[in-house]
Amino acid sequence: MRTGRRGPINLKNFIGGKWVQARGRIFKNLNPADTRQELDRFREATRDDVEGAVLAARTALKSWTLKPAPKRAEIILRAGRMLEQNKERLARIMTAEMGKVLKEARGDVQEAVDMAYYTAGEGRRLDGATLPSELPDKFAFTIRRPVGVAGLITPWNFPMAIPSWKIFPALICGNTVVLKPAEDTPRSAYEFVRILEEAGLPAGVCNMVLGGGETGECLVKHPGIDLLSFTGSSEIGRLVAEHCGRTLKRCSLEMGGKNAQIVLADADFDLALEGALWGAFGTTGQRCTATSRVYLERRIYAKFVKAFVAQAKKIKIGSGKKPGVEMGPLINETQLERVHAHVTGGLREGAHLECGGKILKTKALAHGHFYAPTVFTHTRDSMKIIREEIFGPVTCLIPVEDFEEALTRANDSAYGLSSSLYTRDVSLAMRAIRDLEAGITYINGPTIGAEVHLPFGGIKNTGNGHREAGRSSLDIFSEWKSVYVDFSGRLQKAQIDLD
Ligand code: UN1
């Protein structure tokens, strides 16, 4: 993404049901596999543009809230069908602007379809609880109320799936929203919002402002926003949380990961190998759930390193559109430089580079942000490549004596998103399920691959106690109200009238 001066502006903001041009700088949407190809242009939303979007969302709030949830669900269901019907087209758009291989882009769209269908079902549920009262002739129950206007800030690595985790639950609960998608993937967001519009979402219920960090900051700080849901780095997440702490806005954060896969000697070796490769290099390592540490029981360590490195070297790299390509580019130059800086830092700290560690500049790849699959061994736990999120195709293979050591070292992290154990030992699998400090644990599966009907999120620096997707997402986007109905006809005093 660059700023520039000329060219037609084809992407606009969506405010109050209208596509309107923003007033800020011009941004270009470039193909990360070949940056000579400009895909789109848009103007960054300014403070005034954000103001308009929040106002539109606030204006639409009352009637949307009063619309029965099953009716809100009908629109979400229609949007799900349209996403499904357009899956191939949307996946191609996504691959072009984001770089992930087509198969994965289809998966990303599918995740949004799944989320739409799952959430539409909630339209006829959205249940509270009916509870006994301690007093006679008194009824007690709970209902969900919307929070209000939700600001949604989404990243570029899952340009449809992650917006769907936020938009659909927010809408089903009766909130209105302002979406600020990542500036690197504006087109996917544009297509998503257009589908919502065509599915019949009333004007102002979902608004979109395009732009970078400044637009995001305007949204976060706008007093008309009641709730912020953010997915991105822990660094920015902390700033969002600080502001929300001061202003008492609700905020749900989904941030980084430093996910570990443990492989015990009794595991199915080939299965664990395949899982680790997919976890480390799928989406070019640009997943918060990516496998960046692999703890291997010493008995299988050498064999695993040899096989893993051999496979990593064979990964076919190129444009995600090309059949047979297994790994696409990184999203932009900043990320490319960042990943490379992590790798050179690792080398400086004394880690051993088994393969990769370089920006790829062959003739075919010269115009994209391609990085070689990178494997480190001989690391120390204090190294930055072991401690910090890299968000690229870089992983570390680490020998351990046994399960106990693997568990301790896997847990020795500031993050706690995903985790995995490969073993045939049921008791150790149960120990891992209980003791791995993470929001997600896979047994005999890689650290990536979450399904939409289960809670998604993590502990420590990964999150702030909320879970997206699943039923738990409803708790982000609704407030509980407790209701007491007294039909005794007299004043009854809880905790005082004991007989
Ligand atoms: C992310 O890692 O950034 O579990 C989101 C997965 C996907 C979502 C990942 N369903 O890998």
Short mmCIF file of C-alpha atoms and ligand atoms in Angstrom, two decimals:
data_model
loop_
_atom_site.label_atom_id
_atom_site.label_comp_id
_atom_site.label_asym_id
_atom_site.label_seq_id
_atom_site.Cartn_x
_atom_site.Cartn_y
_atom_site.Cartn_z
CA MET A 1 0.00 0.00 0.00
CA ARG A 2 1.38 3.37 -1.01
CA THR A 3 0.17 6.87 -1.24
CA GLY A 4 0.02 8.53 -4.62
CA ARG A 5 -1.58 11.33 -6.56
CA ARG A 6 -3.34 10.26 -9.75
CA GLY A 7 -5.75 7.57 -10.93
CA PRO A 8 -9.43 6.86 -10.54
CA ILE A 9 -10.80 6.29 -7.08
CA ASN A 10 -12.91 3.16 -7.27
CA LEU A 11 -13.39 2.25 -3.62
CA LYS A 12 -15.49 4.42 -1.39
CA ASN A 13 -16.74 4.58 2.15
CA PHE A 14 -20.18 3.26 2.96
CA ILE A 15 -22.02 5.70 5.17
CA GLY A 16 -25.73 5.74 5.93
CA GLY A 17 -26.46 3.42 3.00
CA LYS A 18 -24.51 5.50 0.46
CA TRP A 19 -21.14 4.99 -1.18
CA VAL A 20 -19.29 8.22 -0.59
CA GLN A 21 -15.80 9.39 -1.32
CA ALA A 22 -13.64 10.16 1.69
CA ARG A 23 -11.58 13.34 2.03
CA GLY A 24 -8.14 12.09 3.04
CA ARG A 25 -4.97 10.97 1.27
CA ILE A 26 -5.10 8.58 -1.67
CA PHE A 27 -4.15 4.98 -0.96
CA LYS A 28 -3.32 2.37 -3.58
CA ASN A 29 -4.22 -1.27 -3.25
CA LEU A 30 -1.35 -3.24 -4.76
CA ASN A 31 -0.99 -6.91 -5.59
CA PRO A 32 1.64 -8.19 -3.11
CA ALA A 33 2.72 -10.90 -5.58
CA ASP A 34 3.48 -8.22 -8.18
CA THR A 35 3.40 -4.67 -6.94
CA ARG A 36 3.46 -3.31 -10.47
CA GLN A 37 -0.20 -4.24 -10.52
CA GLU A 38 -2.41 -1.62 -8.94
CA LEU A 39 -5.80 -3.07 -8.05
CA ASP A 40 -7.72 -0.20 -6.52
CA ARG A 41 -7.50 3.29 -5.15
CA PHE A 42 -9.32 4.96 -2.33
CA ARG A 43 -9.16 8.03 -0.18
CA GLU A 44 -8.48 7.64 3.49
CA ALA A 45 -11.38 8.47 5.78
CA THR A 46 -10.71 11.62 7.79
CA ARG A 47 -12.08 12.57 11.20
CA ASP A 48 -15.11 14.14 9.47
CA ASP A 49 -15.75 10.99 7.45
CA VAL A 50 -15.59 8.88 10.60
CA GLU A 51 -17.92 11.36 12.28
CA GLY A 52 -20.46 10.84 9.47
CA ALA A 53 -20.22 7.07 9.77
CA VAL A 54 -20.70 7.04 13.53
CA LEU A 55 -23.64 9.42 13.22
CA ALA A 56 -25.25 7.19 10.59
CA ALA A 57 -24.79 4.15 12.82
CA ARG A 58 -26.30 5.98 15.78
CA THR A 59 -29.27 7.18 13.73
CA ALA A 60 -29.99 3.65 12.52
CA LEU A 61 -29.60 2.08 15.96
CA LYS A 62 -33.09 2.37 17.37
CA SER A 63 -35.06 0.82 14.54
CA TRP A 64 -32.45 -1.94 14.04
CA THR A 65 -32.56 -2.79 17.73
CA LEU A 66 -36.35 -2.98 17.62
CA LYS A 67 -36.37 -5.27 14.59
CA PRO A 68 -37.07 -8.80 15.84
CA ALA A 69 -33.89 -10.88 15.94
CA PRO A 70 -35.30 -13.56 13.56
CA LYS A 71 -35.84 -10.78 11.00
CA ARG A 72 -32.30 -9.50 11.50
CA ALA A 73 -31.20 -13.09 10.99
CA GLU A 74 -32.98 -13.33 7.63
CA ILE A 75 -30.71 -10.62 6.25
CA ILE A 76 -27.62 -12.35 7.62
CA LEU A 77 -28.77 -15.64 6.10
CA ARG A 78 -29.23 -13.96 2.72
CA ALA A 79 -25.76 -12.42 2.99
CA GLY A 80 -24.38 -15.89 3.77
CA ARG A 81 -26.01 -17.31 0.64
CA MET A 82 -24.62 -14.49 -1.48
CA LEU A 83 -21.14 -14.98 -0.04
CA GLU A 84 -21.44 -18.65 -0.93
CA GLN A 85 -22.70 -17.97 -4.46
CA ASN A 86 -19.84 -15.53 -4.99
CA LYS A 87 -17.21 -17.64 -3.28
CA GLU A 88 -14.93 -18.15 -6.27
CA ARG A 89 -15.04 -14.52 -7.36
CA LEU A 90 -14.41 -13.27 -3.84
CA ALA A 91 -11.57 -15.73 -3.30
CA ARG A 92 -9.86 -14.47 -6.46
CA ILE A 93 -10.22 -10.86 -5.34
CA MET A 94 -8.75 -11.82 -1.98
CA THR A 95 -5.79 -13.66 -3.45
CA ALA A 96 -5.05 -10.71 -5.72
CA GLU A 97 -4.97 -8.15 -2.92
CA MET A 98 -3.72 -10.22 -0.02
CA GLY A 99 -1.57 -12.92 -1.60
CA LYS A 100 -2.74 -16.10 0.08
CA VAL A 101 -3.10 -19.08 -2.25
CA LEU A 102 -6.49 -19.51 -3.86
CA LYS A 103 -7.34 -22.64 -1.89
CA GLU A 104 -6.82 -20.73 1.36
CA ALA A 105 -8.71 -17.69 0.08
CA ARG A 106 -11.67 -19.98 -0.65
CA GLY A 107 -11.38 -21.19 2.95
CA ASP A 108 -11.42 -17.61 4.18
CA VAL A 109 -14.66 -16.87 2.30
CA GLN A 110 -16.08 -20.20 3.51
CA GLU A 111 -15.37 -19.16 7.08
CA ALA A 112 -17.50 -16.04 6.52
CA VAL A 113 -20.26 -18.22 5.00
CA ASP A 114 -20.13 -20.55 8.01
CA MET A 115 -20.24 -17.60 10.35
CA ALA A 116 -23.27 -16.13 8.55
CA TYR A 117 -25.22 -19.40 8.74
CA TYR A 118 -24.21 -20.04 12.32
CA THR A 119 -25.15 -16.53 13.42
CA ALA A 120 -28.42 -16.54 11.50
CA GLY A 121 -29.45 -19.53 13.62
CA GLU A 122 -28.89 -17.39 16.71
CA GLY A 123 -31.68 -15.13 15.51
CA ARG A 124 -34.15 -17.67 16.84
CA ARG A 125 -32.18 -18.38 19.98
CA LEU A 126 -30.29 -15.44 21.58
CA ASP A 127 -31.37 -16.99 24.81
CA GLY A 128 -31.11 -15.77 28.34
CA ALA A 129 -31.91 -17.84 31.41
CA THR A 130 -35.10 -18.33 33.40
CA LEU A 131 -34.26 -18.67 37.08
CA PRO A 132 -36.20 -19.24 40.29
CA SER A 133 -36.73 -16.31 42.62
CA GLU A 134 -36.07 -16.70 46.34
CA LEU A 135 -39.40 -14.95 46.98
CA PRO A 136 -42.89 -16.34 46.30
CA ASP A 137 -44.94 -15.14 43.36
CA LYS A 138 -41.93 -13.63 41.72
CA PHE A 139 -40.39 -14.50 38.38
CA ALA A 140 -36.75 -13.95 37.37
CA PHE A 141 -35.06 -14.11 33.97
CA THR A 142 -32.31 -12.54 31.88
CA ILE A 143 -32.40 -10.89 28.46
CA ARG A 144 -29.71 -9.62 26.11
CA ARG A 145 -29.66 -5.99 25.04
CA PRO A 146 -27.40 -4.56 22.33
CA VAL A 147 -24.42 -2.48 23.46
CA GLY A 148 -24.99 0.27 20.87
CA VAL A 149 -22.67 1.42 18.08
CA ALA A 150 -19.73 -0.92 17.59
CA GLY A 151 -16.41 0.11 16.02
CA LEU A 152 -14.82 -2.90 14.32
CA ILE A 153 -11.16 -2.86 13.34
CA THR A 154 -9.98 -5.83 11.30
CA PRO A 155 -6.64 -7.06 9.91
CA TRP A 156 -5.58 -8.07 6.42
CA ASN A 157 -4.67 -11.71 7.04
CA PHE A 158 -8.28 -12.97 7.05
CA PRO A 159 -10.00 -10.22 5.06
CA MET A 160 -13.45 -11.85 5.10
CA ALA A 161 -13.39 -14.34 7.96
CA ILE A 162 -12.41 -11.87 10.66
CA PRO A 163 -14.88 -9.13 9.65
CA SER A 164 -17.55 -11.86 9.65
CA TRP A 165 -16.63 -12.86 13.23
CA LYS A 166 -17.40 -9.31 14.27
CA ILE A 167 -20.11 -7.99 11.94
CA PHE A 168 -22.57 -10.88 12.11
CA PRO A 169 -22.67 -11.30 15.91
CA ALA A 170 -22.79 -7.51 16.34
CA LEU A 171 -25.78 -7.28 14.00
CA ILE A 172 -27.70 -10.24 15.36
CA CYS A 173 -27.49 -8.74 18.83
CA GLY A 174 -29.03 -5.50 17.51
CA ASN A 175 -25.98 -3.25 17.37
CA THR A 176 -25.10 -1.04 14.45
CA VAL A 177 -21.49 -0.94 13.28
CA VAL A 178 -18.70 1.06 11.70
CA LEU A 179 -16.11 -1.22 10.11
CA LYS A 180 -12.54 -0.05 9.54
CA PRO A 181 -10.86 -2.82 7.56
CA ALA A 182 -7.10 -3.02 7.04
CA GLU A 183 -5.81 -0.63 4.41
CA ASP A 184 -4.09 -3.54 2.64
CA THR A 185 -7.33 -5.41 1.94
CA PRO A 186 -9.98 -2.76 1.22
CA ARG A 187 -11.46 -4.62 -1.73
CA SER A 188 -12.47 -7.72 0.23
CA ALA A 189 -14.15 -5.50 2.81
CA TYR A 190 -15.85 -3.50 0.08
CA GLU A 191 -17.25 -6.68 -1.49
CA PHE A 192 -18.39 -7.93 1.90
CA VAL A 193 -20.24 -4.72 2.69
CA ARG A 194 -21.78 -4.60 -0.79
CA ILE A 195 -23.21 -8.04 -0.16
CA LEU A 196 -24.71 -6.88 3.13
CA GLU A 197 -26.25 -3.94 1.28
CA GLU A 198 -27.69 -6.20 -1.43
CA ALA A 199 -28.96 -8.63 1.20
CA GLY A 200 -31.21 -5.84 2.40
CA LEU A 201 -29.45 -4.44 5.44
CA PRO A 202 -31.13 -1.08 6.23
CA ALA A 203 -29.12 2.10 5.63
CA GLY A 204 -26.75 3.03 8.45
CA VAL A 205 -26.73 -0.38 10.14
CA CYS A 206 -23.32 -1.29 8.71
CA ASN A 207 -21.01 1.53 7.72
CA MET A 208 -17.47 1.27 6.46
CA VAL A 209 -14.59 3.71 6.57
CA LEU A 210 -11.39 2.94 4.67
CA GLY A 211 -8.00 4.01 5.87
CA GLY A 212 -4.98 3.30 8.00
CA GLY A 213 -4.01 3.91 11.60
CA GLU A 214 -5.22 7.52 11.70
CA THR A 215 -8.71 6.52 10.61
CA GLY A 216 -8.63 3.73 13.16
CA GLU A 217 -7.63 6.17 15.88
CA CYS A 218 -10.51 8.52 14.99
CA LEU A 219 -12.89 5.60 15.29
CA VAL A 220 -11.48 4.40 18.61
CA LYS A 221 -11.61 7.87 20.11
CA HIS A 222 -15.04 8.84 18.82
CA PRO A 223 -17.37 9.40 21.78
CA GLY A 224 -20.29 7.98 19.79
CA ILE A 225 -18.73 4.52 19.78
CA ASP A 226 -19.92 2.30 22.63
CA LEU A 227 -17.86 -0.78 21.93
CA LEU A 228 -14.64 -1.57 20.10
CA SER A 229 -13.70 -4.92 18.72
CA PHE A 230 -10.12 -5.01 17.50
CA THR A 231 -7.97 -7.70 15.89
CA GLY A 232 -4.33 -6.84 15.30
CA SER A 233 -1.04 -6.43 17.09
CA SER A 234 -0.67 -6.39 20.88
CA GLU A 235 1.06 -3.02 20.51
CA ILE A 236 -1.97 -1.33 18.95
CA GLY A 237 -4.40 -3.40 21.01
CA ARG A 238 -2.86 -1.97 24.15
CA LEU A 239 -3.46 1.60 22.89
CA VAL A 240 -7.07 0.74 22.10
CA ALA A 241 -7.50 -0.76 25.58
CA GLU A 242 -5.90 2.27 27.25
CA HIS A 243 -8.36 4.61 25.58
CA CYS A 244 -11.29 2.32 26.32
CA GLY A 245 -10.14 2.06 29.93
CA ARG A 246 -10.17 5.83 30.32
CA THR A 247 -13.55 6.28 28.63
CA LEU A 248 -15.11 3.07 29.95
CA LYS A 249 -15.96 1.79 26.48
CA ARG A 250 -16.31 -1.92 26.19
CA CYS A 251 -13.46 -3.40 24.21
CA SER A 252 -12.67 -6.85 22.93
CA LEU A 253 -9.14 -7.49 21.73
CA GLU A 254 -7.71 -10.31 19.68
CA MET A 255 -3.97 -9.95 19.32
CA GLY A 256 -0.75 -11.81 18.78
CA GLY A 257 0.35 -15.38 19.24
CA LYS A 258 3.55 -17.38 19.60
CA ASN A 259 2.02 -20.77 19.18
CA ALA A 260 3.76 -24.01 20.07
CA GLN A 261 3.33 -27.48 18.68
CA ILE A 262 4.69 -30.31 20.84
CA VAL A 263 5.59 -33.60 19.20
CA LEU A 264 6.25 -36.61 21.43
CA ALA A 265 8.27 -39.59 20.27
CA ASP A 266 5.23 -41.87 20.23
CA ALA A 267 3.31 -39.59 17.82
CA ASP A 268 2.49 -40.44 14.21
CA PHE A 269 5.66 -38.87 12.80
CA ASP A 270 4.40 -38.06 9.32
CA LEU A 271 1.18 -36.61 10.63
CA ALA A 272 3.06 -34.35 13.05
CA LEU A 273 5.44 -33.30 10.29
CA GLU A 274 2.65 -32.42 7.91
CA GLY A 275 0.84 -30.53 10.67
CA ALA A 276 3.90 -28.50 11.63
CA LEU A 277 4.58 -27.53 8.02
CA TRP A 278 0.99 -26.40 7.52
CA GLY A 279 0.95 -24.57 10.86
CA ALA A 280 4.23 -22.77 10.17
CA PHE A 281 3.91 -21.90 6.49
CA GLY A 282 0.17 -21.83 5.78
CA THR A 283 -0.90 -18.26 4.87
CA THR A 284 2.87 -17.54 4.69
CA GLY A 285 2.91 -17.69 8.49
CA GLN A 286 0.63 -14.64 8.65
CA ARG A 287 -1.83 -16.09 11.12
CA CYS A 288 -2.04 -15.22 14.76
CA THR A 289 -2.41 -18.98 15.21
CA ALA A 290 0.72 -19.83 13.17
CA THR A 291 3.14 -22.42 14.58
CA SER A 292 6.32 -20.57 15.45
CA ARG A 293 7.80 -23.00 17.97
CA VAL A 294 7.95 -26.78 17.60
CA TYR A 295 9.07 -28.72 20.69
CA LEU A 296 10.32 -32.18 19.77
CA GLU A 297 11.19 -35.07 22.04
CA ARG A 298 14.91 -35.59 21.66
CA ARG A 299 14.54 -39.15 20.32
CA ILE A 300 12.87 -37.87 17.16
CA TYR A 301 14.51 -34.44 16.98
CA ALA A 302 17.23 -35.06 14.39
CA LYS A 303 14.94 -37.05 12.13
CA PHE A 304 12.23 -34.39 12.38
CA VAL A 305 14.60 -31.50 11.65
CA LYS A 306 15.94 -33.28 8.58
CA ALA A 307 12.50 -34.11 7.21
CA PHE A 308 11.01 -30.69 8.08
CA VAL A 309 13.84 -28.74 6.46
CA ALA A 310 13.75 -30.94 3.35
CA GLN A 311 10.00 -30.28 2.99
CA ALA A 312 10.33 -26.55 3.75
CA LYS A 313 12.88 -26.20 0.97
CA LYS A 314 10.47 -27.83 -1.47
CA ILE A 315 7.56 -25.48 -0.84
CA LYS A 316 6.48 -23.93 -4.11
CA ILE A 317 6.42 -20.17 -3.81
CA GLY A 318 4.75 -17.72 -6.14
CA SER A 319 1.56 -15.92 -6.95
CA GLY A 320 -1.31 -17.48 -5.01
CA LYS A 321 -3.30 -17.57 -8.24
CA LYS A 322 -0.99 -20.04 -9.93
CA PRO A 323 -1.99 -23.69 -9.66
CA GLY A 324 0.53 -25.71 -7.69
CA VAL A 325 1.83 -22.74 -5.70
CA GLU A 326 1.79 -23.55 -1.98
CA MET A 327 2.92 -20.28 -0.43
CA GLY A 328 2.24 -16.73 -1.55
CA PRO A 329 3.95 -13.43 -0.67
CA LEU A 330 3.92 -11.42 2.52
CA ILE A 331 1.39 -8.62 2.53
CA ASN A 332 3.65 -5.59 2.04
CA GLU A 333 7.15 -4.26 2.14
CA THR A 334 6.97 -3.25 5.79
CA GLN A 335 6.10 -6.82 6.77
CA LEU A 336 8.82 -8.18 4.51
CA GLU A 337 11.39 -5.98 6.19
CA ARG A 338 10.04 -6.78 9.61
CA VAL A 339 10.22 -10.53 9.06
CA HIS A 340 13.73 -10.19 7.71
CA ALA A 341 14.78 -8.06 10.67
CA HIS A 342 13.53 -10.79 13.02
CA VAL A 343 15.55 -13.36 11.10
CA THR A 344 18.76 -11.34 11.10
CA GLY A 345 18.17 -10.66 14.79
CA GLY A 346 17.90 -14.42 15.38
CA LEU A 347 21.19 -14.97 13.59
CA ARG A 348 22.85 -12.26 15.62
CA GLU A 349 21.63 -13.90 18.80
CA GLY A 350 23.31 -17.12 17.68
CA ALA A 351 20.46 -19.28 16.37
CA HIS A 352 21.29 -21.68 13.57
CA LEU A 353 19.55 -21.09 10.25
CA GLU A 354 18.62 -24.45 8.68
CA CYS A 355 17.01 -22.95 5.58
CA GLY A 356 15.48 -19.77 4.20
CA GLY A 357 16.30 -16.48 5.89
CA LYS A 358 16.11 -14.46 2.73
CA ILE A 359 13.98 -12.20 0.61
CA LEU A 360 13.39 -13.97 -2.70
CA LYS A 361 14.40 -11.97 -5.73
CA THR A 362 14.48 -14.45 -8.59
CA LYS A 363 13.18 -13.12 -11.87
CA ALA A 364 9.71 -14.59 -11.37
CA LEU A 365 9.42 -13.27 -7.81
CA ALA A 366 11.28 -9.97 -8.14
CA HIS A 367 8.21 -7.74 -8.01
CA GLY A 368 6.50 -9.34 -5.03
CA HIS A 369 7.08 -9.53 -1.27
CA PHE A 370 8.32 -13.11 -1.21
CA TYR A 371 10.23 -14.62 1.68
CA ALA A 372 11.77 -18.08 1.84
CA PRO A 373 10.36 -20.59 4.36
CA THR A 374 12.74 -20.21 7.27
CA VAL A 375 13.72 -22.73 9.93
CA PHE A 376 15.86 -22.08 12.99
CA THR A 377 17.45 -24.58 15.37
CA HIS A 378 19.83 -24.16 18.34
CA THR A 379 17.75 -21.38 19.81
CA ARG A 380 17.69 -20.22 23.41
CA ASP A 381 14.45 -19.37 25.19
CA SER A 382 15.59 -15.80 25.75
CA MET A 383 15.93 -15.11 22.02
CA LYS A 384 13.51 -12.72 20.36
CA ILE A 385 12.66 -15.27 17.65
CA ILE A 386 11.37 -17.51 20.47
CA ARG A 387 9.56 -14.76 22.35
CA GLU A 388 8.18 -12.30 19.79
CA GLU A 389 5.50 -12.75 17.18
CA ILE A 390 7.05 -12.68 13.70
CA PHE A 391 3.98 -13.05 11.46
CA GLY A 392 5.91 -14.62 8.63
CA PRO A 393 7.12 -18.01 7.41
CA VAL A 394 9.60 -18.52 10.23
CA THR A 395 9.62 -21.30 12.79
CA CYS A 396 11.99 -22.75 15.40
CA LEU A 397 12.58 -26.45 16.06
CA ILE A 398 13.52 -27.11 19.66
CA PRO A 399 14.58 -30.37 21.35
CA VAL A 400 13.16 -31.33 24.76
CA GLU A 401 13.70 -34.29 27.10
CA ASP A 402 10.08 -35.15 27.70
CA PHE A 403 6.49 -33.94 27.88
CA GLU A 404 7.06 -32.09 31.16
CA GLU A 405 9.84 -29.97 29.72
CA ALA A 406 7.87 -29.33 26.53
CA LEU A 407 4.87 -28.18 28.53
CA THR A 408 6.90 -25.81 30.70
CA ARG A 409 8.69 -24.28 27.73
CA ALA A 410 5.58 -24.04 25.57
CA ASN A 411 3.91 -22.14 28.42
CA ASP A 412 6.91 -19.85 28.84
CA SER A 413 5.44 -17.19 26.56
CA ALA A 414 3.84 -13.79 26.84
CA TYR A 415 1.10 -15.00 24.49
CA GLY A 416 -1.53 -17.68 24.85
CA LEU A 417 -3.58 -18.18 21.70
CA SER A 418 -3.19 -21.63 20.17
CA SER A 419 -1.29 -24.79 21.07
CA SER A 420 -0.95 -28.35 19.87
CA LEU A 421 0.25 -31.76 21.02
CA TYR A 422 0.94 -34.79 18.87
CA THR A 423 0.94 -38.05 20.82
CA ARG A 424 -0.83 -41.37 21.09
CA ASP A 425 -0.77 -41.19 24.89
CA VAL A 426 -4.28 -40.31 26.06
CA SER A 427 -3.15 -39.35 29.57
CA LEU A 428 -0.61 -36.86 28.28
CA ALA A 429 -3.16 -35.51 25.82
CA MET A 430 -5.50 -34.86 28.74
CA ARG A 431 -2.67 -33.21 30.68
CA ALA A 432 -2.00 -30.92 27.72
CA ILE A 433 -5.68 -30.04 27.40
CA ARG A 434 -5.71 -29.09 31.07
CA ASP A 435 -2.29 -27.45 31.42
CA LEU A 436 -1.36 -25.73 28.15
CA GLU A 437 -1.79 -22.01 28.76
CA ALA A 438 -3.74 -21.08 25.64
CA GLY A 439 -7.25 -20.34 24.44
CA ILE A 440 -7.11 -23.22 21.95
CA THR A 441 -5.48 -26.66 22.17
CA TYR A 442 -5.37 -29.15 19.32
CA ILE A 443 -4.56 -32.82 19.87
CA ASN A 444 -2.98 -34.43 16.82
CA GLY A 445 -3.73 -31.37 14.73
CA PRO A 446 -1.74 -28.20 13.95
CA THR A 447 -2.16 -24.89 15.76
CA ILE A 448 -4.31 -23.50 12.94
CA GLY A 449 -7.78 -24.54 11.84
CA ALA A 450 -10.35 -23.08 14.24
CA GLU A 451 -14.03 -23.63 13.39
CA VAL A 452 -16.57 -20.84 13.72
CA HIS A 453 -18.91 -22.42 16.24
CA LEU A 454 -16.23 -22.68 18.93
CA PRO A 455 -14.86 -19.74 20.90
CA PHE A 456 -11.74 -18.19 19.36
CA GLY A 457 -9.27 -16.20 21.41
CA GLY A 458 -6.49 -16.40 23.89
CA ILE A 459 -5.04 -15.53 27.26
CA LYS A 460 -2.08 -13.42 28.42
CA ASN A 461 -1.05 -10.78 25.83
CA THR A 462 -3.26 -12.40 23.19
CA GLY A 463 -6.55 -11.10 24.49
CA ASN A 464 -8.47 -9.34 27.21
CA GLY A 465 -10.86 -12.03 28.27
CA HIS A 466 -13.29 -12.14 25.35
CA ARG A 467 -13.83 -14.87 22.78
CA GLU A 468 -14.90 -14.35 19.19
CA ALA A 469 -16.98 -16.74 17.07
CA GLY A 470 -19.14 -19.37 18.74
CA ARG A 471 -21.84 -18.40 21.19
CA SER A 472 -19.26 -16.52 23.23
CA SER A 473 -19.19 -13.77 20.59
CA LEU A 474 -22.73 -12.84 21.65
CA ASP A 475 -21.36 -11.87 25.03
CA ILE A 476 -19.05 -9.33 23.38
CA PHE A 477 -21.93 -7.69 21.56
CA SER A 478 -24.67 -7.73 24.17
CA GLU A 479 -25.33 -6.53 27.68
CA TRP A 480 -27.18 -8.73 30.12
CA LYS A 481 -30.27 -7.40 31.80
CA SER A 482 -31.74 -9.19 34.81
CA VAL A 483 -35.50 -8.92 35.07
CA TYR A 484 -37.67 -9.53 38.15
CA VAL A 485 -41.44 -9.66 37.86
CA ASP A 486 -43.28 -9.60 41.17
CA PHE A 487 -46.92 -10.72 40.98
CA SER A 488 -47.47 -11.09 44.75
CA GLY A 489 -49.09 -7.67 45.01
CA ARG A 490 -46.98 -6.71 48.03
CA LEU A 491 -43.52 -5.35 48.70
CA GLN A 492 -41.16 -8.31 49.04
CA LYS A 493 -37.64 -7.74 50.28
CA ALA A 494 -34.88 -9.96 48.96
CA GLN A 495 -32.39 -11.12 51.61
CA ILE A 496 -34.65 -9.68 54.34
CA ASP A 497 -38.00 -11.50 54.13
CA LEU A 498 -36.59 -14.87 55.10
CA ASP A 499 -39.77 -16.83 55.82
C1 UN1 B 1 -5.71 -16.05 12.61
O1 UN1 B 1 -4.93 -16.91 12.98
O2 UN1 B 1 -5.32 -14.91 12.40
O3 UN1 B 1 -7.90 -21.02 13.00
C2 UN1 B 1 -7.14 -16.39 12.35
C3 UN1 B 1 -7.52 -20.58 11.92
C4 UN1 B 1 -8.48 -19.74 11.09
C5 UN1 B 1 -8.54 -18.34 11.64
C6 UN1 B 1 -7.19 -17.82 11.98
N1 UN1 B 1 -9.77 -20.33 11.08
O4 UN1 B 1 -6.42 -20.82 11.50
#
